mmCIF file of C-alpha atoms in Angstrom:
data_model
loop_
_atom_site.group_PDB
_atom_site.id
_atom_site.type_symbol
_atom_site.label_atom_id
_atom_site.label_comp_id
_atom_site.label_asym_id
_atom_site.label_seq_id
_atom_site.Cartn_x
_atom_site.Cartn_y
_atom_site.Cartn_z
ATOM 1 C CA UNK A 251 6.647 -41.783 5.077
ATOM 2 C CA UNK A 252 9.532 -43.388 3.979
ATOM 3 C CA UNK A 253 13.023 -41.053 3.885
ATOM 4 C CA UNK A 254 14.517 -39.542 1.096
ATOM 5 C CA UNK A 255 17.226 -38.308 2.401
ATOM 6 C CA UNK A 256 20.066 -35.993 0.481
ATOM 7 C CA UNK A 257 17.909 -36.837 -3.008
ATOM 8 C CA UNK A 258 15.278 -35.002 -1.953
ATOM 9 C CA UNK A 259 14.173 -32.817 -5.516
ATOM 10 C CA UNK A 260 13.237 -29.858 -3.791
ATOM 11 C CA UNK A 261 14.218 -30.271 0.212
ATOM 12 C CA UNK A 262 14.859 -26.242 0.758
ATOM 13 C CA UNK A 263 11.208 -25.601 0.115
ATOM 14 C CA UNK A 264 9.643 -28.970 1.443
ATOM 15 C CA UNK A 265 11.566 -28.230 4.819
ATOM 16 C CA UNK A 266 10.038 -24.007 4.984
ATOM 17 C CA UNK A 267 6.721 -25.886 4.621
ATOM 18 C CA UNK A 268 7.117 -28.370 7.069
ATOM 19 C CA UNK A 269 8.278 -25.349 9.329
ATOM 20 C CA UNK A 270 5.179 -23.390 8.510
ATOM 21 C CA UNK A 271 2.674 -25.817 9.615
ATOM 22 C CA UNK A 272 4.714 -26.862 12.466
ATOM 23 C CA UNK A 273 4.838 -22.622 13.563
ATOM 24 C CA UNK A 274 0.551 -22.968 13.045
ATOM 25 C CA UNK A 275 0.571 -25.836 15.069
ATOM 26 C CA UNK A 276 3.151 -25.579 17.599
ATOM 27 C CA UNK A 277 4.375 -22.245 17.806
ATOM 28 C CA UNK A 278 7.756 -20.977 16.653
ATOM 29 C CA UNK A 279 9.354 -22.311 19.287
ATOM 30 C CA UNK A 280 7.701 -25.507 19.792
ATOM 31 C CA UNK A 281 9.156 -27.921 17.224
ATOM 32 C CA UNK A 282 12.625 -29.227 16.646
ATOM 33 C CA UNK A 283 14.756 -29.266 13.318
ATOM 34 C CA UNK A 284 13.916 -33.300 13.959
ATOM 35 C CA UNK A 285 10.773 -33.083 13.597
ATOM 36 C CA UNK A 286 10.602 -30.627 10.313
ATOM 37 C CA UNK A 287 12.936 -33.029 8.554
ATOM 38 C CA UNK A 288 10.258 -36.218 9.674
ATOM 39 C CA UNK A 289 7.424 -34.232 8.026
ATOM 40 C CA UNK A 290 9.234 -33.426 5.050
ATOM 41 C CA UNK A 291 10.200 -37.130 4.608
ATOM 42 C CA UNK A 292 13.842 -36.683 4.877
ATOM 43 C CA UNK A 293 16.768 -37.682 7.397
ATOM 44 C CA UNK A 294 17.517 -34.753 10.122
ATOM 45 C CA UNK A 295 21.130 -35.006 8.658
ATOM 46 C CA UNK A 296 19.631 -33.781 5.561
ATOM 47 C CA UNK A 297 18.600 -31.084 7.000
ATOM 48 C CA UNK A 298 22.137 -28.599 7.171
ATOM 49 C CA UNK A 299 22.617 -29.411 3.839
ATOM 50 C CA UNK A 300 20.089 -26.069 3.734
ATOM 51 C CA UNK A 301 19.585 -24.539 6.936
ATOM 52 C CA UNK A 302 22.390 -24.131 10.359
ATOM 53 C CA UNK A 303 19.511 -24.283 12.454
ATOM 54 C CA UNK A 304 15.917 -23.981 13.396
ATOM 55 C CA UNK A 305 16.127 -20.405 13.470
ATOM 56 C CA UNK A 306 17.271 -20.298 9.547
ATOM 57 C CA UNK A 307 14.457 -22.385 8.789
ATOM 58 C CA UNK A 308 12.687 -19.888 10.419
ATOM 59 C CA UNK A 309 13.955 -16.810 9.056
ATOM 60 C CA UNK A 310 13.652 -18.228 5.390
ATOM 61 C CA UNK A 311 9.629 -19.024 6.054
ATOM 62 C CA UNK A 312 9.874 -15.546 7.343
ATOM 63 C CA UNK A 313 11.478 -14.170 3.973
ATOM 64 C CA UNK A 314 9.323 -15.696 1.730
ATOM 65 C CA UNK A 315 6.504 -14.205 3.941
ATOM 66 C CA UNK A 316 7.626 -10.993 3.556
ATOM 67 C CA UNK A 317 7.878 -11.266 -0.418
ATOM 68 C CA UNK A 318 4.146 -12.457 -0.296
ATOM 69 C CA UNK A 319 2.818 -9.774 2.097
ATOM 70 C CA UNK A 320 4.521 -6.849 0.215
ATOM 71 C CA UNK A 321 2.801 -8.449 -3.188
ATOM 72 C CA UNK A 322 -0.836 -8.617 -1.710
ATOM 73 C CA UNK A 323 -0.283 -4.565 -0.292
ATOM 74 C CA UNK A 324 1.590 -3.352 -2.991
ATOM 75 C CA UNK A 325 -1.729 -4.692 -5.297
ATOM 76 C CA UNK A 326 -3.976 -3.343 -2.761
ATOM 77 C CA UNK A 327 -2.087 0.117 -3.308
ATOM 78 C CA UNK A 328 -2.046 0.081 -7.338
ATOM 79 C CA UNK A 329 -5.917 -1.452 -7.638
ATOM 80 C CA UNK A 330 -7.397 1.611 -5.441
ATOM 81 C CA UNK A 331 -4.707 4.582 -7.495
ATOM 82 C CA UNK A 332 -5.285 7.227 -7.852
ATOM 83 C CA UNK A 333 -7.563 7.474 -4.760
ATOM 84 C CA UNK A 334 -5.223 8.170 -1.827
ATOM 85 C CA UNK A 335 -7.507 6.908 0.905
ATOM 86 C CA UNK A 336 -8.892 4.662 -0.741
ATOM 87 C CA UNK A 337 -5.409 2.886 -1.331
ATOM 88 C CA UNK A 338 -4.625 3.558 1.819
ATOM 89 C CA UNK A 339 -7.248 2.010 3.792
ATOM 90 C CA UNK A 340 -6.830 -1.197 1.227
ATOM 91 C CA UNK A 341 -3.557 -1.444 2.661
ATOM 92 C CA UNK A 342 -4.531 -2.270 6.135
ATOM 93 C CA UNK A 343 -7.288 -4.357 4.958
ATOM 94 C CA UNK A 344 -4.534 -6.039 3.094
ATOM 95 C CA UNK A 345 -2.601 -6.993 6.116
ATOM 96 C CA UNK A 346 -5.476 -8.371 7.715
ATOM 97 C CA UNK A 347 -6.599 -10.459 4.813
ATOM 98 C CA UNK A 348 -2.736 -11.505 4.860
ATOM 99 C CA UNK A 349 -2.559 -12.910 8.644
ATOM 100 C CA UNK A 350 -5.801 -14.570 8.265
ATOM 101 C CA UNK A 351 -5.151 -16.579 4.916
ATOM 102 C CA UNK A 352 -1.030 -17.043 5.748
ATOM 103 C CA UNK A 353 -0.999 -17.738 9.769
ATOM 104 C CA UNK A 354 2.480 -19.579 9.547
ATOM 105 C CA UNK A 355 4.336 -16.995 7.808
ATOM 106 C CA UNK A 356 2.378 -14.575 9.843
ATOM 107 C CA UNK A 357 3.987 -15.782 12.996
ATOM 108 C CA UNK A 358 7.288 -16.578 11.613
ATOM 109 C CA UNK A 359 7.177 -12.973 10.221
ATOM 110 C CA UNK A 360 6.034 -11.378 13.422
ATOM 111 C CA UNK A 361 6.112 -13.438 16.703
ATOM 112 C CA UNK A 362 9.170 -15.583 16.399
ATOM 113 C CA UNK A 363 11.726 -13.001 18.058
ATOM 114 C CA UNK A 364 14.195 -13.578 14.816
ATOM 115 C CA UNK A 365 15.344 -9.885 13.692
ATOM 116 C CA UNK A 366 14.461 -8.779 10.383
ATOM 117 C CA UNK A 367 17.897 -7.798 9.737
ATOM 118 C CA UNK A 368 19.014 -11.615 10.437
ATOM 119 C CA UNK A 369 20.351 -11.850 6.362
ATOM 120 C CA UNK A 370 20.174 -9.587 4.062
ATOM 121 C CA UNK A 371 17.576 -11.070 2.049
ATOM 122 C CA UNK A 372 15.333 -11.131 4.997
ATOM 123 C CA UNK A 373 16.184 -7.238 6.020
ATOM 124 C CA UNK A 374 15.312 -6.707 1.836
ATOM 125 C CA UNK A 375 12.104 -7.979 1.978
ATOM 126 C CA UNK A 376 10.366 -6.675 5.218
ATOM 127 C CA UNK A 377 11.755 -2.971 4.244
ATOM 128 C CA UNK A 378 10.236 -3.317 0.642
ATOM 129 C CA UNK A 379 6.638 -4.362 2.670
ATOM 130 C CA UNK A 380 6.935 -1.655 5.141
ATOM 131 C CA UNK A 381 7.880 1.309 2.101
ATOM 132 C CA UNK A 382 4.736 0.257 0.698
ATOM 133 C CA UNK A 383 2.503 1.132 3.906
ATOM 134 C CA UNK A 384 4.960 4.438 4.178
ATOM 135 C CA UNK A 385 4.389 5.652 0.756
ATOM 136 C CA UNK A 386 0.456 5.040 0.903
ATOM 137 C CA UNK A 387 0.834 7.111 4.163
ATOM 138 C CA UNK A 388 2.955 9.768 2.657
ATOM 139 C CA UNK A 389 0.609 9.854 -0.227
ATOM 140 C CA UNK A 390 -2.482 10.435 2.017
ATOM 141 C CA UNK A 391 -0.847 12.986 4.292
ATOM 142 C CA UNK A 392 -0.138 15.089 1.871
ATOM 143 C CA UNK A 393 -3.265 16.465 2.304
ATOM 144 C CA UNK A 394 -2.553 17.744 5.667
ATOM 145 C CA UNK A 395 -0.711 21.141 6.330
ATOM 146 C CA UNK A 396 3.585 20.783 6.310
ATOM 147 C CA UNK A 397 3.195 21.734 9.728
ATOM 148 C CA UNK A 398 1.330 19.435 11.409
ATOM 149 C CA UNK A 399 2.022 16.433 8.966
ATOM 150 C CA UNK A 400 3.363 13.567 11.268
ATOM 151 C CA UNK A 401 6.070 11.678 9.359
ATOM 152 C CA UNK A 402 5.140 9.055 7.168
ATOM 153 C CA UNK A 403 6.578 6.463 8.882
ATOM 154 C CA UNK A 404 5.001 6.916 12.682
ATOM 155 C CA UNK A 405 1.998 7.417 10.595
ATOM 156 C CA UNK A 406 2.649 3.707 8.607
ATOM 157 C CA UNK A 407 3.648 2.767 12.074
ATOM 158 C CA UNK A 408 1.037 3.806 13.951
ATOM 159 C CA UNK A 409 -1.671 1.747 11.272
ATOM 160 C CA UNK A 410 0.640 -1.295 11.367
ATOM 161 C CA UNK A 411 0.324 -1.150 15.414
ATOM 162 C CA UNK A 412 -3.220 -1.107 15.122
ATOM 163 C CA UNK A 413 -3.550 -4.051 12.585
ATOM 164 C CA UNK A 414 -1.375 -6.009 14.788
ATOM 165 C CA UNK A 415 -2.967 -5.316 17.866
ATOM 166 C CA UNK A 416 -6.905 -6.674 15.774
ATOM 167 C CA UNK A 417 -4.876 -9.393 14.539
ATOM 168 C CA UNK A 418 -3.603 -10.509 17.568
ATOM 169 C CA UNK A 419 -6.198 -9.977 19.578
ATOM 170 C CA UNK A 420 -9.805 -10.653 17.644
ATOM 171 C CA UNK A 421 -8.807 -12.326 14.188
ATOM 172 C CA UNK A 422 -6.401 -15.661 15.453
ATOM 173 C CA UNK A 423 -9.047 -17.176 17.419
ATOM 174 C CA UNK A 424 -6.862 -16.947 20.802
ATOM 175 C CA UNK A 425 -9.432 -19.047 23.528
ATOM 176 C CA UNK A 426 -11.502 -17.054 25.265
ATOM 177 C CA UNK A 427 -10.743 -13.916 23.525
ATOM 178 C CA UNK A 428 -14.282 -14.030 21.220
ATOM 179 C CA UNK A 429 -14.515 -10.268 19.040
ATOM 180 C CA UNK A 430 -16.993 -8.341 19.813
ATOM 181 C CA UNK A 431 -17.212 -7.108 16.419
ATOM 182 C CA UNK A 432 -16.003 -8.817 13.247
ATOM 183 C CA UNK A 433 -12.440 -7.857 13.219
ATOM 184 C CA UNK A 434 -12.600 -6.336 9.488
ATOM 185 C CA UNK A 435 -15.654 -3.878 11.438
ATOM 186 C CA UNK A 436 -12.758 -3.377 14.267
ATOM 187 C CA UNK A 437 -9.946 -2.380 12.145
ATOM 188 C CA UNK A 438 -12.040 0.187 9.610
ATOM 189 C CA UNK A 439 -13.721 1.681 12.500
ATOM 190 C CA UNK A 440 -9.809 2.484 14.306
ATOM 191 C CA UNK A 441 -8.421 3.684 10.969
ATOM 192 C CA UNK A 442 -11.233 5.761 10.563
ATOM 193 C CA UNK A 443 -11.233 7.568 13.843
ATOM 194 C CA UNK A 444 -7.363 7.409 13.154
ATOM 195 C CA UNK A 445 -7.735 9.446 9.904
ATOM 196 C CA UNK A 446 -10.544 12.114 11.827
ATOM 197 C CA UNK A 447 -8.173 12.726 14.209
ATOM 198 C CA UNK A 448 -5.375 14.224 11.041
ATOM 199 C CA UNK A 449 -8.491 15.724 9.459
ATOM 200 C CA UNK A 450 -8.075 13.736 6.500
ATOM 201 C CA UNK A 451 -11.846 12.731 6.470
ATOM 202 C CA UNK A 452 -15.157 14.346 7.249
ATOM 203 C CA UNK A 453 -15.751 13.985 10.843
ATOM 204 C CA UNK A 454 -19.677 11.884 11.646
ATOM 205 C CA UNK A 455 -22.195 13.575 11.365
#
């Protein structure tokens, strides 16, 4: 591919994408600024024109991430109103549908060990995801008495654990770690034995 150095049209955004399949393939830490400016066709020199350093690069493939997830769950939220469960549990369907389709900015977003608070814009974006999972939660638990309500954000918290933890384990196709159940079956089944437990559903009959 020949180089195109500081003419580039659009280098900010060819070099995050050159990141993010780099992160699939490699890891977060397993590729060099070097090599995301030879994939995006441009000299490494070219490079801090945009970014100080492979962890920028990261953080803005993070970002934009961020501004993605919190789209797909804050539609999951709105397309099941005014149903409080029903929005709820679309939420955490929503994050699995997210990690699945988006793997790069998946990791970048939650395995690459760059804080959240790194820039401002960054900090902005994962906070406006995460008050979307809160204010499902707070919606559904108002249902339960003041006094044994848990706060809205361990219960957020506690949902986003348990998506991670299927994610991680059953729905990135780690070797050797097969699902023994279809991870969608996995994550329904927690959040519904989650929600039992608060008495915010009919227990099985």
């Amino acid at each position: 591919m020949p180089k195109r150095g500081y003419h580039h049209g659009n280098l900010r955004q060819a070099l995050v994408e050159a990141a993010l399949h780099l992160i699939e393939a490699k890891g977060p830490t397993g590729f060099t600024l070097s090599e995301a400016a030879k994939k995006a066709g441009v000299t490494p020199a070219a490079v801090y024109r945009h970014f100080d350093g492979r962890e920028d690069l990261i953080a803005e493939a993070g970002r934009q991430g961020y501004v993605m997830f919190a789209d797909l769950m804050q539609h999951a939220y709105d397309k099941y109103q005014p149903s409080a469960l029903a929005a709820f549990e679309a939420t955490g369907r929503a994050y699995l549908a997210f990690a699945r389709k988006h793997p790069g900015h998946y990791i970048a977003m939650f395995e690459s060990g760059i804080s959240v608070n790194r820039t401002p814009e960054l900090a902005e974006a994962a906070n406006r995801a995460r008050a979307i999972l809160e204010r499902a939660a707070a919606d559904l638990s108002q249902h339960i008495p003041a006094e044994k309500r848990p706060p809205a954000s361990m219960f957020s918290a506690h949902i986003l654990a348990m998506s991670h933890g299927v994610v991680e384990l059953y729905a990135r196709n780690s070797p050797g770690a097969a699902s023994p159940f279809p991870p969608e079956d996995l994550l329904e089944s927690g959040i519904g034995i989650y929600l039992r437990g608060l008495g915010l559903i009919e227990p099985d009959s």
